[in-house]
Short mmCIF file of C-alpha atoms and ligand atoms in Angstrom, two decimals:
data_model
loop_
_atom_site.label_atom_id
_atom_site.label_comp_id
_atom_site.label_asym_id
_atom_site.label_seq_id
_atom_site.Cartn_x
_atom_site.Cartn_y
_atom_site.Cartn_z
CA MET G 6 -3.10 28.37 3.06
CA ARG G 7 -0.89 30.06 0.45
CA ILE G 8 0.95 28.34 -2.40
CA ILE G 9 3.99 30.60 -1.90
CA ASP G 10 4.44 29.18 1.64
CA ILE G 11 4.22 25.62 0.26
CA ILE G 12 6.89 26.41 -2.36
CA ILE G 13 9.21 27.87 0.29
CA LYS G 14 8.62 24.93 2.64
CA LYS G 15 9.64 22.45 -0.08
CA LYS G 16 12.59 24.67 -1.09
CA GLN G 17 13.81 24.30 2.51
CA GLY G 18 13.58 20.52 2.15
CA LEU G 19 10.66 20.07 4.55
CA ALA G 20 7.91 17.49 4.07
CA LEU G 21 4.51 18.76 2.90
CA SER G 22 1.36 17.71 4.74
CA PRO G 23 -1.46 15.89 2.90
CA GLU G 24 -3.58 19.09 3.27
CA GLU G 25 -0.88 21.15 1.55
CA ILE G 26 -0.59 18.61 -1.26
CA TYR G 27 -4.38 18.57 -1.76
CA PHE G 28 -4.43 22.38 -1.75
CA PHE G 29 -1.77 22.45 -4.50
CA ILE G 30 -3.43 19.81 -6.71
CA ASP G 31 -6.98 21.18 -6.32
CA GLY G 32 -5.81 24.73 -6.90
CA TYR G 33 -3.87 23.74 -10.01
CA VAL G 34 -6.68 21.69 -11.56
CA ASN G 35 -9.22 24.45 -10.86
CA GLY G 36 -6.98 27.06 -12.47
CA GLU G 37 -6.54 29.02 -9.20
CA ILE G 38 -2.79 28.36 -8.98
CA PRO G 39 -0.86 29.47 -12.08
CA ASP G 40 1.68 27.43 -14.05
CA TYR G 41 4.62 29.56 -12.88
CA GLN G 42 4.04 28.78 -9.19
CA VAL G 43 3.47 25.08 -9.87
CA SER G 44 6.67 25.05 -11.97
CA ALA G 45 8.60 26.47 -9.02
CA LEU G 46 7.12 23.87 -6.69
CA LEU G 47 7.89 21.04 -9.12
CA MET G 48 11.51 22.19 -9.36
CA ALA G 49 11.76 22.29 -5.54
CA ILE G 50 10.32 18.74 -5.43
CA LEU G 51 12.81 17.61 -8.08
CA PHE G 52 15.74 18.86 -5.96
CA LYS G 53 14.46 18.04 -2.46
CA GLY G 54 12.47 14.86 -3.21
CA LEU G 55 9.27 13.49 -1.71
CA LYS G 56 8.99 11.23 1.36
CA ASN G 57 6.75 8.15 1.23
CA ASP G 58 3.82 9.90 2.92
CA GLU G 59 4.06 12.80 0.49
CA MET G 60 4.08 10.41 -2.49
CA LEU G 61 0.99 8.67 -1.12
CA ALA G 62 -0.82 11.98 -0.62
CA LEU G 63 0.16 13.24 -4.09
CA THR G 64 -0.96 9.98 -5.70
CA LYS G 65 -4.28 10.13 -3.81
CA ALA G 66 -4.89 13.76 -4.75
CA MET G 67 -4.22 13.04 -8.45
CA LEU G 68 -6.27 9.83 -8.37
CA GLU G 69 -9.22 11.67 -6.85
CA SER G 70 -9.02 14.49 -9.39
CA GLY G 71 -10.92 12.33 -11.92
CA GLU G 72 -12.86 9.19 -12.69
CA GLN G 73 -11.93 5.89 -11.04
CA ILE G 74 -12.93 2.71 -12.82
CA ASP G 75 -14.86 0.36 -10.58
CA LEU G 76 -13.95 -3.18 -11.57
CA SER G 77 -15.84 -4.72 -8.64
CA LEU G 78 -18.65 -5.66 -11.04
CA ILE G 79 -16.27 -8.00 -12.86
CA ASN G 80 -16.32 -11.60 -11.74
CA GLY G 81 -12.82 -12.88 -11.11
CA ILE G 82 -9.38 -11.51 -10.39
CA CYS G 83 -8.62 -8.24 -12.23
CA VAL G 84 -4.98 -7.59 -12.99
CA ASP G 85 -2.90 -4.94 -14.71
CA LYS G 86 0.67 -4.60 -15.93
CA HIS G 87 2.71 -1.52 -16.68
CA SER G 88 6.06 -1.05 -18.37
CA THR G 89 8.08 2.11 -17.80
CA GLY G 90 8.86 2.04 -21.52
CA GLY G 91 11.55 0.78 -23.82
CA VAL G 92 12.52 -0.18 -27.35
CA GLY G 93 10.89 -3.21 -28.98
CA ASP G 94 8.64 -3.57 -25.94
CA LYS G 95 5.54 -5.27 -27.32
CA THR G 96 5.06 -7.28 -24.12
CA THR G 97 1.42 -6.34 -23.52
CA LEU G 98 0.43 -7.89 -26.87
CA VAL G 99 1.59 -11.27 -25.56
CA PHE G 100 1.24 -10.91 -21.80
CA ALA G 101 -2.41 -9.76 -21.83
CA PRO G 102 -3.87 -12.59 -23.96
CA LEU G 103 -1.61 -15.13 -22.26
CA ILE G 104 -2.71 -14.16 -18.77
CA ALA G 105 -6.38 -13.96 -19.86
CA SER G 106 -6.13 -17.49 -21.26
CA CYS G 107 -4.85 -18.57 -17.81
CA GLY G 108 -8.16 -17.48 -16.25
CA LEU G 109 -7.33 -13.98 -15.00
CA LYS G 110 -9.11 -10.80 -16.14
CA ILE G 111 -6.92 -8.14 -17.63
CA ALA G 112 -8.35 -4.63 -17.82
CA LYS G 113 -5.58 -2.49 -19.20
CA MET G 114 -5.25 1.13 -20.20
CA SER G 115 -2.14 1.66 -22.30
CA GLY G 116 -0.25 4.64 -23.68
CA ARG G 117 1.21 5.90 -26.93
CA GLY G 118 4.87 5.96 -27.85
CA LEU G 119 6.82 9.11 -27.24
CA GLY G 120 10.40 9.83 -28.29
CA HIS G 121 12.46 6.69 -28.85
CA THR G 122 10.06 4.44 -26.91
CA GLY G 123 7.12 2.65 -28.48
CA GLY G 124 3.56 2.53 -27.16
CA THR G 125 1.07 -0.32 -27.10
CA LEU G 126 -1.78 1.80 -28.52
CA ASP G 127 0.18 2.59 -31.69
CA LYS G 128 1.04 -1.08 -32.10
CA LEU G 129 -2.60 -2.09 -31.72
CA GLU G 130 -3.66 0.57 -34.19
CA SER G 131 -1.50 -1.15 -36.84
CA ILE G 132 -4.31 -3.71 -36.89
CA PRO G 133 -6.85 -2.42 -39.43
CA ASN G 134 -9.93 -0.82 -37.76
CA PHE G 135 -8.80 -1.72 -34.21
CA SER G 136 -10.47 0.68 -31.78
CA ILE G 137 -8.73 1.80 -28.61
CA ASP G 138 -11.57 4.14 -27.58
CA LEU G 139 -14.08 2.38 -25.37
CA THR G 140 -16.32 3.96 -22.75
CA SER G 141 -15.78 2.79 -19.17
CA LYS G 142 -18.97 0.73 -19.47
CA GLU G 143 -17.85 -0.97 -22.71
CA PHE G 144 -14.43 -1.60 -21.15
CA ILE G 145 -15.95 -3.34 -18.12
CA ASN G 146 -18.43 -5.33 -20.23
CA GLN G 147 -15.69 -6.56 -22.54
CA VAL G 148 -13.49 -7.71 -19.65
CA ASN G 149 -16.49 -9.49 -18.15
CA ASP G 150 -17.27 -11.23 -21.47
CA ILE G 151 -13.84 -12.25 -22.77
CA SER G 152 -11.44 -11.48 -19.84
CA ILE G 153 -9.35 -8.99 -21.80
CA ALA G 154 -9.44 -5.38 -22.99
CA VAL G 155 -6.57 -3.06 -23.88
CA ILE G 156 -7.67 0.52 -24.50
CA GLY G 157 -6.46 4.12 -24.31
CA GLN G 158 -6.90 6.05 -21.11
CA THR G 159 -10.48 7.32 -20.87
CA ALA G 160 -10.77 11.11 -20.94
CA ASN G 161 -11.63 11.57 -17.28
CA ILE G 162 -8.84 9.57 -15.67
CA THR G 163 -6.43 11.64 -13.49
CA PRO G 164 -6.85 15.10 -15.09
CA ALA G 165 -4.38 16.47 -12.51
CA ASP G 166 -1.66 14.17 -13.85
CA LYS G 167 -2.42 15.17 -17.46
CA LYS G 168 -2.00 18.86 -16.61
CA LEU G 169 1.04 18.34 -14.39
CA TYR G 170 2.77 16.01 -16.86
CA ALA G 171 2.42 18.56 -19.68
CA LEU G 172 3.99 21.19 -17.42
CA ARG G 173 6.79 18.87 -16.27
CA ASP G 174 7.56 18.09 -19.90
CA VAL G 175 8.40 21.74 -20.64
CA THR G 176 10.02 22.69 -17.30
CA GLY G 177 12.68 19.98 -17.04
CA THR G 178 10.93 18.33 -14.09
CA VAL G 179 10.04 14.90 -15.49
CA ASP G 180 12.91 12.95 -13.95
CA SER G 181 11.97 13.06 -10.28
CA ILE G 182 11.42 9.61 -8.76
CA GLY G 183 8.57 10.88 -6.53
CA LEU G 184 6.79 12.64 -9.39
CA ILE G 185 7.18 9.70 -11.80
CA ALA G 186 6.04 7.16 -9.20
CA SER G 187 2.92 9.12 -8.23
CA SER G 188 2.11 9.93 -11.88
CA ILE G 189 2.27 6.28 -12.98
CA MET G 190 0.57 4.90 -9.88
CA SER G 191 -2.30 7.42 -9.88
CA LYS G 192 -3.22 6.15 -13.38
CA LYS G 193 -2.79 2.49 -12.46
CA LEU G 194 -4.91 2.86 -9.34
CA ALA G 195 -7.60 4.80 -11.24
CA SER G 196 -7.95 1.99 -13.77
CA GLY G 197 -9.08 -0.27 -10.98
CA ALA G 198 -7.12 -3.56 -10.90
CA ASN G 199 -6.35 -5.23 -7.57
CA PHE G 200 -3.07 -6.75 -8.73
CA ILE G 201 -0.48 -4.55 -10.42
CA LEU G 202 2.72 -5.84 -11.98
CA LEU G 203 5.31 -3.20 -12.88
CA ASP G 204 8.07 -3.81 -15.42
CA VAL G 205 10.70 -1.21 -14.53
CA LYS G 206 13.23 -0.95 -17.34
CA VAL G 207 16.90 -0.20 -16.69
CA GLY G 208 19.57 0.78 -19.20
CA LYS G 209 20.41 2.87 -22.23
CA GLY G 210 16.95 2.56 -23.82
CA ALA G 211 15.05 3.24 -20.58
CA PHE G 212 13.99 6.24 -18.53
CA MET G 213 16.11 4.94 -15.64
CA LYS G 214 19.70 4.59 -16.80
CA THR G 215 21.09 3.02 -13.62
CA GLU G 216 20.03 0.08 -11.53
CA GLU G 217 20.09 2.22 -8.40
CA GLU G 218 17.59 4.76 -9.82
CA ALA G 219 15.35 1.99 -11.16
CA ARG G 220 15.37 0.26 -7.78
CA ARG G 221 14.31 3.47 -6.05
CA LEU G 222 11.51 4.04 -8.56
CA ALA G 223 10.35 0.43 -8.28
CA ARG G 224 10.38 0.55 -4.47
CA ALA G 225 8.42 3.83 -4.47
CA MET G 226 5.75 2.45 -6.83
CA VAL G 227 5.43 -0.85 -4.95
CA ASP G 228 5.02 1.04 -1.66
CA ILE G 229 2.37 3.31 -3.17
CA GLY G 230 0.41 0.38 -4.68
CA ASN G 231 0.53 -1.62 -1.48
CA GLY G 232 -0.31 1.52 0.52
CA PHE G 233 -3.58 1.66 -1.44
CA GLY G 234 -4.31 -1.99 -0.68
CA ARG G 235 -3.49 -3.24 -4.20
CA LYS G 236 -0.99 -6.05 -4.38
CA THR G 237 1.93 -4.58 -6.32
CA VAL G 238 5.16 -6.19 -7.52
CA ALA G 239 7.93 -4.67 -9.66
CA ILE G 240 10.34 -6.54 -11.89
CA LEU G 241 13.55 -4.76 -12.84
CA THR G 242 14.46 -5.72 -16.41
CA ASN G 243 17.28 -4.98 -18.77
CA MET G 244 16.79 -2.34 -21.50
CA GLU G 245 20.40 -2.00 -22.68
CA GLU G 246 19.49 -3.59 -26.01
CA PRO G 247 16.06 -3.71 -27.70
CA LEU G 248 13.65 -6.42 -26.66
CA GLY G 249 13.27 -9.11 -29.33
CA TYR G 250 14.23 -8.56 -32.95
CA MET G 251 11.54 -6.21 -34.26
CA VAL G 252 11.26 -2.47 -33.61
CA GLY G 253 8.38 -0.57 -35.22
CA ASN G 254 4.64 -0.90 -34.93
CA SER G 255 3.48 -3.48 -37.55
CA LEU G 256 6.76 -5.37 -37.18
CA GLU G 257 6.24 -5.70 -33.43
CA VAL G 258 2.68 -6.94 -33.90
CA ILE G 259 4.10 -9.69 -36.13
CA GLU G 260 6.72 -10.66 -33.52
CA ALA G 261 4.03 -10.76 -30.82
CA ILE G 262 1.73 -12.97 -32.91
CA GLU G 263 4.62 -15.29 -33.74
CA THR G 264 5.38 -15.55 -30.01
CA LEU G 265 1.77 -16.49 -29.29
CA LYS G 266 2.04 -19.12 -32.04
CA GLY G 267 5.02 -20.60 -30.18
CA ASN G 268 7.47 -19.78 -32.97
CA VAL G 269 9.74 -17.42 -31.02
CA ASN G 270 12.46 -18.26 -28.55
CA ASN G 271 14.32 -15.13 -27.52
CA ASP G 272 14.66 -12.54 -24.76
CA PHE G 273 11.24 -11.12 -25.61
CA LYS G 274 9.52 -14.48 -25.12
CA ASN G 275 11.48 -15.00 -21.90
CA LEU G 276 10.31 -11.66 -20.52
CA CYS G 277 6.66 -12.36 -21.39
CA TYR G 278 6.90 -15.72 -19.66
CA ALA G 279 8.66 -14.26 -16.59
CA LEU G 280 6.00 -11.56 -16.19
CA ALA G 281 3.17 -14.05 -16.67
CA GLN G 282 4.80 -16.40 -14.14
CA GLU G 283 5.02 -13.61 -11.57
CA MET G 284 1.39 -12.66 -12.16
CA LEU G 285 0.23 -16.25 -11.69
CA LEU G 286 2.19 -16.39 -8.44
CA MET G 287 1.11 -13.03 -7.03
CA THR G 288 -2.57 -13.86 -7.65
CA SER G 289 -2.03 -17.33 -6.09
CA SER G 290 -3.28 -18.87 -9.35
CA CYS G 291 -0.34 -21.31 -9.25
CA LYS G 292 1.48 -22.76 -6.28
CA ASP G 293 5.04 -22.33 -7.56
CA GLU G 294 7.18 -21.24 -10.50
CA ASP G 295 7.18 -24.68 -12.13
CA GLU G 296 3.41 -24.93 -12.14
CA ALA G 297 3.17 -21.37 -13.51
CA LEU G 298 5.62 -22.15 -16.32
CA PHE G 299 3.81 -25.38 -17.16
CA THR G 300 0.47 -23.48 -17.34
CA ILE G 301 1.96 -20.81 -19.60
CA GLU G 302 3.54 -23.34 -21.96
CA GLN G 303 0.22 -25.20 -22.22
CA LYS G 304 -1.67 -22.02 -23.11
CA ILE G 305 0.83 -21.26 -25.87
CA LYS G 306 0.96 -24.82 -27.19
CA SER G 307 -2.83 -25.18 -27.28
CA LEU G 308 -3.08 -21.78 -29.06
CA GLU G 309 -5.56 -20.61 -26.38
CA ALA G 310 -3.49 -17.47 -25.76
CA LEU G 311 -3.47 -16.69 -29.50
CA GLU G 312 -7.23 -17.23 -29.56
CA LYS G 313 -7.61 -14.63 -26.78
CA LEU G 314 -5.77 -12.06 -28.87
CA LYS G 315 -8.07 -12.90 -31.78
CA GLU G 316 -11.14 -12.45 -29.56
CA MET G 317 -9.88 -9.09 -28.33
CA ILE G 318 -9.18 -7.87 -31.88
CA THR G 319 -12.68 -8.95 -32.95
CA TYR G 320 -14.36 -7.27 -29.94
CA GLN G 321 -12.46 -4.06 -30.57
CA HIS G 322 -13.57 -4.02 -34.24
CA GLY G 323 -10.15 -4.93 -35.70
CA ASN G 324 -9.58 -7.42 -38.50
CA PRO G 325 -8.64 -10.76 -36.85
CA GLU G 326 -7.38 -12.09 -40.21
CA VAL G 327 -4.07 -10.29 -39.49
CA ILE G 328 -3.19 -13.25 -37.34
CA ASN G 329 -2.85 -15.44 -40.43
CA ASP G 330 -2.09 -12.81 -43.03
CA TYR G 331 0.54 -10.24 -42.08
CA SER G 332 0.17 -8.48 -45.43
CA LEU G 333 -3.00 -6.92 -43.98
CA LEU G 334 -0.82 -4.83 -41.65
CA PRO G 335 0.65 -1.51 -42.84
CA GLN G 336 3.73 -2.27 -44.97
CA ALA G 337 6.94 -0.42 -45.77
CA LYS G 338 7.77 -0.03 -49.48
CA SER G 339 11.40 -1.10 -49.22
CA GLN G 340 13.59 -3.35 -47.14
CA ILE G 341 17.24 -2.32 -46.95
CA GLU G 342 19.67 -4.86 -45.53
CA VAL G 343 22.67 -3.36 -43.77
CA LYS G 344 25.80 -5.53 -43.55
CA ALA G 345 28.59 -5.81 -40.99
CA GLU G 346 31.80 -4.06 -42.03
CA LYS G 347 33.96 -6.35 -39.87
CA ALA G 348 33.79 -9.75 -38.16
CA GLY G 349 33.53 -10.24 -34.41
CA TYR G 350 31.12 -10.51 -31.51
CA VAL G 351 28.35 -8.00 -30.84
CA ALA G 352 29.34 -6.43 -27.51
CA GLU G 353 26.73 -3.69 -27.48
CA LEU G 354 23.48 -2.92 -29.28
CA ASN G 355 22.41 0.44 -27.94
CA ALA G 356 18.62 0.42 -27.49
CA LEU G 357 18.43 4.20 -27.50
CA ASP G 358 20.17 4.45 -30.91
CA ILE G 359 17.94 1.75 -32.41
CA GLY G 360 14.85 3.48 -31.00
CA LEU G 361 16.00 6.80 -32.45
CA ALA G 362 16.81 5.19 -35.82
CA ALA G 363 13.30 3.69 -36.01
CA MET G 364 11.89 7.06 -35.05
CA LEU G 365 13.86 8.72 -37.88
CA LEU G 366 12.17 6.33 -40.32
CA GLY G 367 8.84 7.57 -38.95
CA SER G 368 7.83 4.91 -36.42
CA GLY G 369 7.84 7.28 -33.41
CA ARG G 370 6.87 10.83 -32.57
CA GLU G 371 8.76 13.72 -31.07
CA ARG G 372 5.59 15.51 -29.97
CA LYS G 373 2.29 13.98 -28.93
CA GLU G 374 0.49 15.39 -31.98
CA ASP G 375 2.99 14.05 -34.59
CA GLU G 376 1.73 11.53 -37.19
CA ILE G 377 3.56 8.21 -37.31
CA ASP G 378 4.13 5.62 -40.02
CA LEU G 379 2.94 2.25 -38.70
CA GLY G 380 4.65 0.20 -41.43
CA VAL G 381 8.27 1.27 -40.91
CA GLY G 382 10.89 0.05 -38.47
CA ILE G 383 13.97 -2.11 -38.02
CA LYS G 384 14.41 -5.85 -37.98
CA LEU G 385 17.55 -6.81 -36.08
CA SER G 386 19.46 -9.87 -37.27
CA LYS G 387 22.22 -9.81 -34.63
CA LYS G 388 22.05 -9.09 -30.92
CA VAL G 389 24.53 -8.93 -28.04
CA GLY G 390 26.66 -12.08 -27.81
CA ASP G 391 26.13 -13.10 -31.46
CA TYR G 392 29.09 -13.75 -33.78
CA VAL G 393 29.06 -11.78 -37.03
CA ASN G 394 31.04 -12.44 -40.21
CA LYS G 395 32.07 -9.49 -42.35
CA GLY G 396 29.19 -9.01 -44.83
CA ASP G 397 26.50 -10.64 -42.63
CA THR G 398 23.27 -8.70 -42.35
CA LEU G 399 23.19 -6.79 -39.05
CA PHE G 400 19.72 -5.32 -39.49
CA THR G 401 17.10 -4.47 -42.11
CA LEU G 402 15.47 -1.08 -42.43
CA TYR G 403 11.76 -1.21 -43.33
CA SER G 404 11.45 2.16 -44.98
CA ASN G 405 9.07 4.42 -46.82
CA GLY G 406 11.94 6.69 -47.82
CA LYS G 407 12.08 9.05 -44.83
CA ASN G 408 15.57 9.77 -43.37
CA GLU G 409 16.95 6.46 -44.67
CA ASP G 410 20.63 7.47 -44.58
CA LYS G 411 20.42 9.05 -41.15
CA ALA G 412 18.52 6.05 -39.77
CA LYS G 413 21.10 3.64 -41.22
CA GLU G 414 23.96 5.62 -39.67
CA LYS G 415 22.22 5.80 -36.30
CA ALA G 416 21.45 2.07 -36.25
CA LEU G 417 25.00 1.14 -37.37
CA ASN G 418 26.28 3.31 -34.56
CA ALA G 419 24.27 1.20 -32.09
CA TYR G 420 26.47 -1.84 -32.80
CA LYS G 421 29.81 -2.31 -31.11
CA ILE G 422 31.68 -5.33 -32.48
CA VAL G 423 34.73 -6.73 -30.65
CA SER G 424 37.05 -9.68 -31.10
CA SER G 425 36.28 -11.65 -27.93
CA LYS G 426 33.02 -13.30 -26.87
CA VAL G 427 30.64 -11.19 -24.81
CA ASN G 428 27.63 -12.49 -22.91
CA PRO G 429 24.38 -10.49 -22.81
CA LYS G 430 23.45 -9.03 -19.43
CA PRO G 431 20.75 -10.93 -17.50
CA LEU G 432 17.25 -10.00 -18.61
CA ILE G 433 15.68 -10.08 -15.14
CA ILE G 434 17.70 -7.99 -12.71
CA ASP G 435 15.53 -8.30 -9.62
CA ILE G 436 11.98 -8.73 -8.35
CA ILE G 437 10.75 -6.25 -5.75
CA ARG G 438 7.79 -7.55 -3.81
N1 URA U 530 5.19 7.94 -17.37
C1 URA U 530 4.18 8.52 -16.68
O1 URA U 530 3.04 8.14 -16.82
N2 URA U 530 4.50 9.51 -15.83
C2 URA U 530 5.75 9.97 -15.63
O2 URA U 530 5.95 10.84 -14.83
C3 URA U 530 6.79 9.36 -16.36
C4 URA U 530 6.47 8.34 -17.23
#
């Protein structure tokens, strides 16, 4: 077999066989096939696409390139959730303890933020001393003991994806549905859960800008998950405006804790509840939506879900006192309130602009190796559909002095204020089972 023939075959729009896909992945990981030939193949895939069988073979080849976590030693139902990334998306910090308090086991490997999107690991690292580095054995033991662990990806998971993703990043080949679906699913399958819930974001702040693209990605990932015998469901959710009111690492931890305390009633809470409901249904833990909602509300009201977060923080060496004392989290030196220049209704709050504004303040990174400032970010006071008087606070910058003016301009630009009432778009667009 020769890689040049595989490149030409894909260039002609033909489907690759599983053997050809294995040859390409093995050869690339072993260093036998050079970057320039893989780049050419990736570009051909981007233009010609991958059929379902090719996606399955690619996912399998990447999955088998590294360690696979065996969760069979864990008693109980092991579940996982993945978000394709957005702005203000601190869902895991609520969903994971909530679902663990409902009796399921959540063994989750999360990622870091990149570009305008945040990452759960950075948020967790706002908690003093919190450790995201556990060995596979410690990870499994913790899930067995307290039903919850959220960690970084262990070093040996899907090395093929790590190498390919780095190459895609610099060759303009990230945005291929087949490549994204197999990249995400190889990692989800390697981390071992039997039930996988995917939150596929759609809109200005998301990877997928249109509903049609998001639907195709969701369908591809659900088919891959189910093809591997793992029950997989995708929820398409709105990412036109940021989720909740807080954007930035410490700020988002606070909003998550407040949600677990039952003090929050907004789109963010609604999304956490909708995802938890779906998980309780897909694992047959509840018979219908009403029972699932009742269970969730009980776990919040009784503070059992909050207690699970506290247990996880304690197990992962963090300071659980943050739950009662937010001053223990990294703080920004100044808070700058930015006021509306005219009255009207908020018609648009561009999630991408808010994400970029928070990043300018230092909350996100352009490159993987960049340092971030965990204390900075943006607190939104008005969201889509709200009425604003001239002079009302639109948002507050939590700043340590970096790029304040640019961040203010960017965030102001995110707001579009009009004279007639506008309703926010529905949060849940569809569920793909
Ligand atoms: N996230 C991933 O893990 N892989 C992709 O290809 C895109 C987003």
